[in-house]
Amino acid sequence: MKNTPFQNYLLNLEKAVSVLGLSKEESNILREPENIIEKKIKVELEEEGSKELNAYRVQFNNARGPYKGGIRFHQDADINEVKALAAVMAIKCAVADIPFGGAKGGVQFNPKHMSKRDIEKVSRAFANAFADDIGVDKDIPAPDVYTNSSVMAIMLDEYEKIVNKSEPGVITGKPIELGGSLGRENATAQGGAYVLQEFIDTIHPKKKDLTVAVQGFGNAGSNIAKILHYMGYTIVAVADSKGGVYSSNGIDPEHAVKVKHEKDDLTHMYCEGTVCDLEKLERDGAKIIKNEDVITCECDILIPAALDEQIHKDNAKDVKAKVILELANGPTTPEADEILKEKGITIIPDILANAGGVTASYFEWTQNRNGFYWSEEEVQKKLKPIMIKAFTDIWKMSKEKNIPLRDTAFALGVDRIIQATRHRGRV
Ligand code: NAD
């Protein structure tokens, strides 16, 4: 039977415990969350009438700073999933070395096709129910799956009504007008690009003409395709849930973004429905591909930026890339990890590769607390050294211990949390 997300987290923890030689008492700190808060929230929906929804906030660990993590609205957001996501947030914040712990929240319902008004009701009900549990120095939520800056704006509004004061730093991922940070929108991709470039400079400083395939063309995927294109990489494949395009001559990501925006389908770069412009395809050395084909296409660097578990035991053996930059959370299953390791493929793990997102949330929180706001250039200038330091710390430890980057990143994060815990005298 397939492992649950929390079991997978525990497997990674076990490896870190053995690398670091932690005692049982120390490792137990990270085996269970500090707080699991479960509530029923009642909402009167316009379309579905009166509803009682399961809502959670899991506060995993706060040894390094206030709990931090997103809130997802999803029918599968059960406690097991939210627990695993909260744990990984704690490790990710420690890897980026930002002063936050880890948390995650969720409301178990399907928001697809729900009216804006009903989403607002759920958002207000969540903020109301958890107002005592969150706080600018306590626990700072952010967007996650099917929540966005508008949901954060509503939650902030509700929270501020309850506490009767302005407190923008209680939530990150807000609209700019409510104290959101410039540069947050593409920080995940930008952070991933900094890490990738540092990795390439470390192993192949003279290497040019590297080709990149990107799976997922939303916030993370489309932004990294654009950033790497301007850095001189050749984007040879892009795909989203409806399929995509492979072109050995290279794809212009700006054009792909335009087509996706106008037609909501990347294949429209060459096709109208099922009718494709064969001449244009041939001229560009291009072909239409299915969304899963991007994983096994010919390229130097593969960037999963869509869903979890996209690289699994059935397709891992056919991966041709030499490097995988995990912008998505959990895109590689543990079985695939082993297969890729055998093949000598380097994985730059999610807890490092996509940590630019939470780092920009930290910048948002800092700006809110100081009431002084930075330009986009300043945000990037501050993001780059944090991402490069995280990579360098992991790279060095990986060489010293002779273990893969994922195991190293996990061990580094765990080590930093345990050190903070020791300083507090908790172990
Ligand atoms: P998004 O909703 O903006 O985009 C997701 C994209 O994936 C869409 O283009 C969608 O069509 C595509 N997709 C869905 N199923 C697919 C499939 N089977 N094959 C190919 N494409 C598919 O989401 P996002 O914010 O870009 O997040 C993507 C991933 O990155 C998630 O795993 C998320 O947790 C992770 N991540 C994002 C951020 C961030 O700041 N956006 C931060 C950290 C991690």
mmCIF file with all atom_site columns, C-alpha atoms in Angstrom, residues 239-240 242-244 288-294:
data_model
loop_
_atom_site.group_PDB
_atom_site.id
_atom_site.type_symbol
_atom_site.label_atom_id
_atom_site.label_alt_id
_atom_site.label_comp_id
_atom_site.label_asym_id
_atom_site.label_entity_id
_atom_site.label_seq_id
_atom_site.pdbx_PDB_ins_code
_atom_site.Cartn_x
_atom_site.Cartn_y
_atom_site.Cartn_z
_atom_site.occupancy
_atom_site.B_iso_or_equiv
_atom_site.pdbx_formal_charge
_atom_site.auth_seq_id
_atom_site.auth_comp_id
_atom_site.auth_asym_id
_atom_site.auth_atom_id
_atom_site.pdbx_PDB_model_num
ATOM 1  C CA . ALA A 1 239 ? 3.319  21.600 -20.788 1.00 0.00 ? 239 ALA A CA 1
ATOM 2  C CA . ASP A 1 240 ? 0.332  22.104 -18.534 1.00 0.00 ? 240 ASP A CA 1
ATOM 3  C CA . LYS A 1 242 ? -3.915 19.997 -21.264 1.00 0.00 ? 242 LYS A CA 1
ATOM 4  C CA . GLY A 1 243 ? -0.613 19.089 -22.953 1.00 0.00 ? 243 GLY A CA 1
ATOM 5  C CA . GLY A 1 244 ? 2.225  21.079 -24.429 1.00 0.00 ? 244 GLY A CA 1
ATOM 6  C CA . ILE A 1 288 ? 2.794  18.499 -29.700 1.00 0.00 ? 288 ILE A CA 1
ATOM 7  C CA . ILE A 1 289 ? 3.267  16.433 -26.538 1.00 0.00 ? 289 ILE A CA 1
ATOM 8  C CA . LYS A 1 290 ? 1.045  15.064 -23.770 1.00 0.00 ? 290 LYS A CA 1
ATOM 9  C CA . ASN A 1 291 ? 1.494  16.567 -20.297 1.00 0.00 ? 291 ASN A CA 1
ATOM 10 C CA . GLU A 1 292 ? 3.292  13.464 -18.962 1.00 0.00 ? 292 GLU A CA 1
ATOM 11 C CA . ASP A 1 293 ? 5.712  13.354 -21.967 1.00 0.00 ? 293 ASP A CA 1
ATOM 12 C CA . VAL A 1 294 ? 7.549  16.386 -20.686 1.00 0.00 ? 294 VAL A CA 1
#
